[in-house]
Structure formats: C-alpha cells, structure tokens
Tab-separated table of C-alpha atoms in Angstrom:
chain	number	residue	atom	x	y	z
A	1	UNK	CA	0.000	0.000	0.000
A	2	UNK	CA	2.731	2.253	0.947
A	3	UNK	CA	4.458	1.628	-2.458
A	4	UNK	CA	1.252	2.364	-4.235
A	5	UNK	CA	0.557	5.673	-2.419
A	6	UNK	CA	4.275	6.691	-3.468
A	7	UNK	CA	3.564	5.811	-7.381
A	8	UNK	CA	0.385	7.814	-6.914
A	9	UNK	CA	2.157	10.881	-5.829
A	10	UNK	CA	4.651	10.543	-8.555
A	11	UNK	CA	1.928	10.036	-11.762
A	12	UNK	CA	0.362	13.236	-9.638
A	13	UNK	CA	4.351	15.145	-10.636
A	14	UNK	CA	3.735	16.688	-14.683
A	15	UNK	CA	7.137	16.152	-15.038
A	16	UNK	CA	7.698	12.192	-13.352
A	17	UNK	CA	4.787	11.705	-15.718
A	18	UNK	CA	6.146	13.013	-18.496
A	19	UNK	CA	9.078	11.153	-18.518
A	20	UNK	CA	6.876	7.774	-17.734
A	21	UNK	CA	5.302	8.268	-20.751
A	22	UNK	CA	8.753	8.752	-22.958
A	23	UNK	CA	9.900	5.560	-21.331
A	24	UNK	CA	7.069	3.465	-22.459
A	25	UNK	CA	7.671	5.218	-26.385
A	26	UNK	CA	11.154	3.748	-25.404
A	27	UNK	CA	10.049	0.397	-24.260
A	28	UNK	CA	7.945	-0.361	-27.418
A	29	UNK	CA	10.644	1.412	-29.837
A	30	UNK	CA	13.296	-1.288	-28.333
A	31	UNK	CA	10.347	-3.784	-28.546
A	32	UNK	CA	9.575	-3.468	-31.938
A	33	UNK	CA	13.664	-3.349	-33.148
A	34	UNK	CA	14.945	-6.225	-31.319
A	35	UNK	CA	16.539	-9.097	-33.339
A	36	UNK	CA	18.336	-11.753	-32.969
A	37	UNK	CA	21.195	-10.833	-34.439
A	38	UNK	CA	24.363	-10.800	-32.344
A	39	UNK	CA	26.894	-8.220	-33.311
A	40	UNK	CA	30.682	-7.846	-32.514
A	41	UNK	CA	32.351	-4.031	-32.814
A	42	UNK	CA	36.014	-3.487	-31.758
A	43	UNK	CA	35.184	-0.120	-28.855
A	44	UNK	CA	37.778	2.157	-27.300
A	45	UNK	CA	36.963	4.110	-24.119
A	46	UNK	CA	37.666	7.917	-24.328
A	47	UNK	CA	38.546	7.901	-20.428
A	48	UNK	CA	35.495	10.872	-20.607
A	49	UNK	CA	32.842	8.207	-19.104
A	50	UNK	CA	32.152	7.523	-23.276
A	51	UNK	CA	33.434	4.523	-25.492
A	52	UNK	CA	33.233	4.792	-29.004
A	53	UNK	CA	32.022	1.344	-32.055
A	54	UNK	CA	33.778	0.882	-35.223
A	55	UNK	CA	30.635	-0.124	-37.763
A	56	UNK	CA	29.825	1.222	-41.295
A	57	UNK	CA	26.964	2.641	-42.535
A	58	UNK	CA	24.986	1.521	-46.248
A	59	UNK	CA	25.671	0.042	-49.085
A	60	UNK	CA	28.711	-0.056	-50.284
A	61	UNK	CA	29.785	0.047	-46.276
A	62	UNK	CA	31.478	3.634	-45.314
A	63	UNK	CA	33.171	3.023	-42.061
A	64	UNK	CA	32.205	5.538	-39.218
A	65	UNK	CA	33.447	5.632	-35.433
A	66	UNK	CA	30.417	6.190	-33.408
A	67	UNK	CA	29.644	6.960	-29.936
A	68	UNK	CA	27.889	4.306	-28.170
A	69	UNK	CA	24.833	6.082	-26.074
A	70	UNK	CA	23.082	3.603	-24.186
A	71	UNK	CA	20.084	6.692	-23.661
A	72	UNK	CA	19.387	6.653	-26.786
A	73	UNK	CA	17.530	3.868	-28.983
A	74	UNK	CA	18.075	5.634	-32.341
A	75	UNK	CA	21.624	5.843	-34.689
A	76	UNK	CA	22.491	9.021	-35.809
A	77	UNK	CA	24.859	10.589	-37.667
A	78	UNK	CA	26.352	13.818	-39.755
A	79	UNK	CA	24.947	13.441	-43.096
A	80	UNK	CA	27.113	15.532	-46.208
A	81	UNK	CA	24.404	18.400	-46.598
A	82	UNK	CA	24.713	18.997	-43.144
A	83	UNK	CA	25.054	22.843	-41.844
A	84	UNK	CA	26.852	24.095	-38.623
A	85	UNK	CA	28.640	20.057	-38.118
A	86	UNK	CA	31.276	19.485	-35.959
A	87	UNK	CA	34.645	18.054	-36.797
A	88	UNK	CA	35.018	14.318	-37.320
A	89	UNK	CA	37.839	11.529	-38.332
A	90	UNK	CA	35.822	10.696	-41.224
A	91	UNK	CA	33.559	11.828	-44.224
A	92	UNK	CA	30.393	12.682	-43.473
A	93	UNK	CA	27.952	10.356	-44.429
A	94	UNK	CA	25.936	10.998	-48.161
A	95	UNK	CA	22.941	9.209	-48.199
A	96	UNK	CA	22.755	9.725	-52.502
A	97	UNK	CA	25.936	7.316	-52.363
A	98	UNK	CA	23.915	4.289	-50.629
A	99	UNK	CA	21.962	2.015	-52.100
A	100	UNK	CA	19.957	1.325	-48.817
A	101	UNK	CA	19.124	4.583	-47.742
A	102	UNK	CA	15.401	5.199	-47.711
A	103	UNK	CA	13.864	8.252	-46.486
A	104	UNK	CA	11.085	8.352	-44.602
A	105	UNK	CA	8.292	10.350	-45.615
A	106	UNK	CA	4.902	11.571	-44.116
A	107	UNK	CA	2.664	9.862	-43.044
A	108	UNK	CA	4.583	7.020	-41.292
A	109	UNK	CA	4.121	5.146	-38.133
A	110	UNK	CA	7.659	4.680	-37.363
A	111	UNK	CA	8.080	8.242	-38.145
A	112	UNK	CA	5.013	9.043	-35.162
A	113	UNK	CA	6.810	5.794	-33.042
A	114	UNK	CA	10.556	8.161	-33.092
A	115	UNK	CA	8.844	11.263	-32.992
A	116	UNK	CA	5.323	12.111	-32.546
A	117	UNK	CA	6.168	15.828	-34.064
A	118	UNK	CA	8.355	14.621	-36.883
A	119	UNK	CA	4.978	15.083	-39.388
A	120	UNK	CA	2.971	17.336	-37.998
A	121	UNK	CA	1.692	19.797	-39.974
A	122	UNK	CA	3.766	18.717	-42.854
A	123	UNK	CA	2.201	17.499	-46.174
A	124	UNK	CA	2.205	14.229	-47.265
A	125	UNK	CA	4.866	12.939	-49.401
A	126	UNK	CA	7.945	15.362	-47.229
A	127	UNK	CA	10.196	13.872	-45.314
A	128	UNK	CA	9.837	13.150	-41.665
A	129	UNK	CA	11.684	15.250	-39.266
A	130	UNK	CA	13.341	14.848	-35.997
A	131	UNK	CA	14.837	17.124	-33.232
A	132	UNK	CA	16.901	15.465	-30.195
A	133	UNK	CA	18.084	17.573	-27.469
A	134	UNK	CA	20.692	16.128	-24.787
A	135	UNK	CA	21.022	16.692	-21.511
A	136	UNK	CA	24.653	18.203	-21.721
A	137	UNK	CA	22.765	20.897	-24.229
A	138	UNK	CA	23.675	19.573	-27.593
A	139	UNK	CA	21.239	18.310	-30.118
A	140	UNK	CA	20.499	17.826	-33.542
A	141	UNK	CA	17.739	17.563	-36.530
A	142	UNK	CA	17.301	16.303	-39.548
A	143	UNK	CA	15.960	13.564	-41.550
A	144	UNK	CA	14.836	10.043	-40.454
A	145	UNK	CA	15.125	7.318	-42.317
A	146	UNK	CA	16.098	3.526	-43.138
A	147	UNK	CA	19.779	1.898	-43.840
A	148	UNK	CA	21.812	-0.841	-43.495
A	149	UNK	CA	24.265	-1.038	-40.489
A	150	UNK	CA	27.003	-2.962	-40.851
A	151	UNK	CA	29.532	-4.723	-38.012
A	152	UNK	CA	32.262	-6.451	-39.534
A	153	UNK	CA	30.485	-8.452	-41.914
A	154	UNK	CA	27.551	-8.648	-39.998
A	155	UNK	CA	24.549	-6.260	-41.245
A	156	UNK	CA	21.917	-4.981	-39.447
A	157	UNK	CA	18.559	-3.012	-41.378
A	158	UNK	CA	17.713	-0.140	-38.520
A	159	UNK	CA	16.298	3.365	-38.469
A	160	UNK	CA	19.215	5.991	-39.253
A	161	UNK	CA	18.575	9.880	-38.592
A	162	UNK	CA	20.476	11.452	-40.946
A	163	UNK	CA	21.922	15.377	-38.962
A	164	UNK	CA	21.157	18.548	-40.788
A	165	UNK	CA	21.853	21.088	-38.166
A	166	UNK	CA	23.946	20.282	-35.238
A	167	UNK	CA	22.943	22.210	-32.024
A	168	UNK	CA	24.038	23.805	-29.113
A	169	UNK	CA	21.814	24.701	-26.284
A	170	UNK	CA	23.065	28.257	-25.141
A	171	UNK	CA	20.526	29.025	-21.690
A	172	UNK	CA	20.567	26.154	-19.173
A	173	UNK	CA	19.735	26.845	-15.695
A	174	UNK	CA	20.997	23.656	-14.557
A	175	UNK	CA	21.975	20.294	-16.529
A	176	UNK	CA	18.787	18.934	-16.337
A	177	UNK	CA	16.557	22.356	-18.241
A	178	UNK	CA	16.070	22.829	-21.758
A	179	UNK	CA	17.052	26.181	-22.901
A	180	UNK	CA	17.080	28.491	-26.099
A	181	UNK	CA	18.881	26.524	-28.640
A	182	UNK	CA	21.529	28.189	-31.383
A	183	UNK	CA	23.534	26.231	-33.618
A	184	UNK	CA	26.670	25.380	-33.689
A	185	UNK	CA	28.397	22.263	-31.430
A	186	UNK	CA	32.022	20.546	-31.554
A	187	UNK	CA	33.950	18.692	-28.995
A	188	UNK	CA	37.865	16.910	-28.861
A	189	UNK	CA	37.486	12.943	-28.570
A	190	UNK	CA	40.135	11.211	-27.275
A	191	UNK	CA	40.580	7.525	-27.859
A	192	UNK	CA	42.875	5.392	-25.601
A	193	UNK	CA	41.872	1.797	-24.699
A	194	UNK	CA	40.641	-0.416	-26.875
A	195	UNK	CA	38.419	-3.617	-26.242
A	196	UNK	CA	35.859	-5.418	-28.138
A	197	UNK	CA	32.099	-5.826	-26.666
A	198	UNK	CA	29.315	-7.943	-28.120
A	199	UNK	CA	25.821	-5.811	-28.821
A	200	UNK	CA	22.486	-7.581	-28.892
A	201	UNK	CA	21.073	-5.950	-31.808
C-alpha cells in the first residue's frame, strides 16, 4: 500500500509523468527493433565516461566511429548536406551514395513511433523530421530514415537519422533544463583503450 501511495504521488508530478510516458515510447521502440542478431564491434573508451564502435553505414559500407549512447535507442549521424557540423575523423555520411538509404516520408508510423512531431503539420509525401536535445545541451535535426548497419560483416537493417543542423543549447539553468537553442556544437574525442564488446542488436 505504501508503495502504491508513493507511485500515486509521482503520476500526480507533470514532469515524473512526463518522462513515464517517454519511457514506455522507449520500451515499445526497443520492442519493436529487437533481433536476434548478435553483433561484434572493436570499442575504445575515451577515459570521458564515453566509449566509441567501429561499424559502417549503407551500401557499399562507409566506415564511421560512433559513440555508443546507451540513452538513446536511435543511430544518428552527420549526413554531407549537413550545416553548422562538428569536426570528425571521417567523411560525413551521403545518403545519394547508398543504395539502402530510404527516407522516410509523411505519413509514417515509425516516423510518429521516433517522434510524434516529426509530421505534424507537414504534407504528405515530405520527409519526416526529428529534433533530439541532450542533456549536456547539444542536439540535432534532420531527416529520419532507413539503412543498413554494418559490423564487420555482420549487417543490421535499422532506423538511421540522418543530422542537418547540429545544435548547441546556449541558456541552461541547470543540466537537467532545456534552454534556447543556437547552432553550432564541436567537442575533442580522445581515444585510448581499446576492447571489443558484443551488442544484442
């Protein structure tokens, strides 16, 4: 009873109950993804709390080093029209160059499953759209769509957002408040020990 009175209070919170209702979104995105495929990436740890996944991305594979973000259930990455990008080891990614790349356009339930804004009040036929915003402040936007992961020679069909606009969140009162955004965002990444990890894809 006393546990029951405490989940009460919290659905009674607009902000405990807005996050219960993005971790359900999660729940059945992670439902509705899951294979059986088992993956193997080599990883290095930046020694910054972050490790980083050797994998390529389409058809012909492009190899990318990506940041693994256990948060997050979606694969992003810096796509060649992007504006305002920050620096990276490799090219960025050009969807016209992959034979897999399929964007999604409105309306689409995976689009509404990623982001329940990504079509609204956009006609049918354009693109769906995304916006992610991180805690630290940093962000980005662009286009969702479909593409072939690869990981070694194992590949894996997912749901790719392809960046636009990087962004950088200018007015946070603390780490966990959403400010005005602006764009613009880069950071160093340091590499250091590497290890190999096997993902449950």
């Amino acid at each position: 009873a006393y546990g029951e009175l405490i989940y009460s209070f919290i659905l009674q919170i607009p902000e405990q109950h807005h996050i219960q209702i993005d971790s359900r979104k999660r729940l059945q995105w992670l439902q509705a993804a899951a294979t059986d495929i088992n993956a193997e990436a080599p990883t290095a740890y930046s020694g910054d709390l972050e490790y980083f996944a050797n994998l390529s991305i389409g058809n012909p594979p492009v190899p990318f080093l990506a940041l693994i973000d256990t948060g997050d259930g979606l694969t992003w990455t810096q796509c060649a029209h992007c504006r305002h990008c920050s620096a990276q080891p490799t090219p960025l990614f050009n969807p016209k160059k992959s034979s897999s790349y399929t964007a999604l356009n409105c309306p689409n339930d995976k689009c509404k499953l990623h982001d329940p804004d990504g079509c609204n009040g956009l006609p049918p036929g354009t693109k769906c759209k995304y916006r992610k915003v991180y805690l630290d402040g940093t962000g980005t936007r662009g286009d969702l769509a479909t593409e072939t992961l690869w990981f070694g020679d194992v590949h894996v069909p997912g749901i790719l957002w392809c960046g636009i606009q990087i962004l950088l969140e200018i007015l946070v009162l603390n780490q966990h408040t959403r400010g005005t955004k602006t764009e613009e965002s880069s950071r160093e990444q340091f590499l250091q020990e590497k290890e190999r990890k096997t993902w449950n894809l």
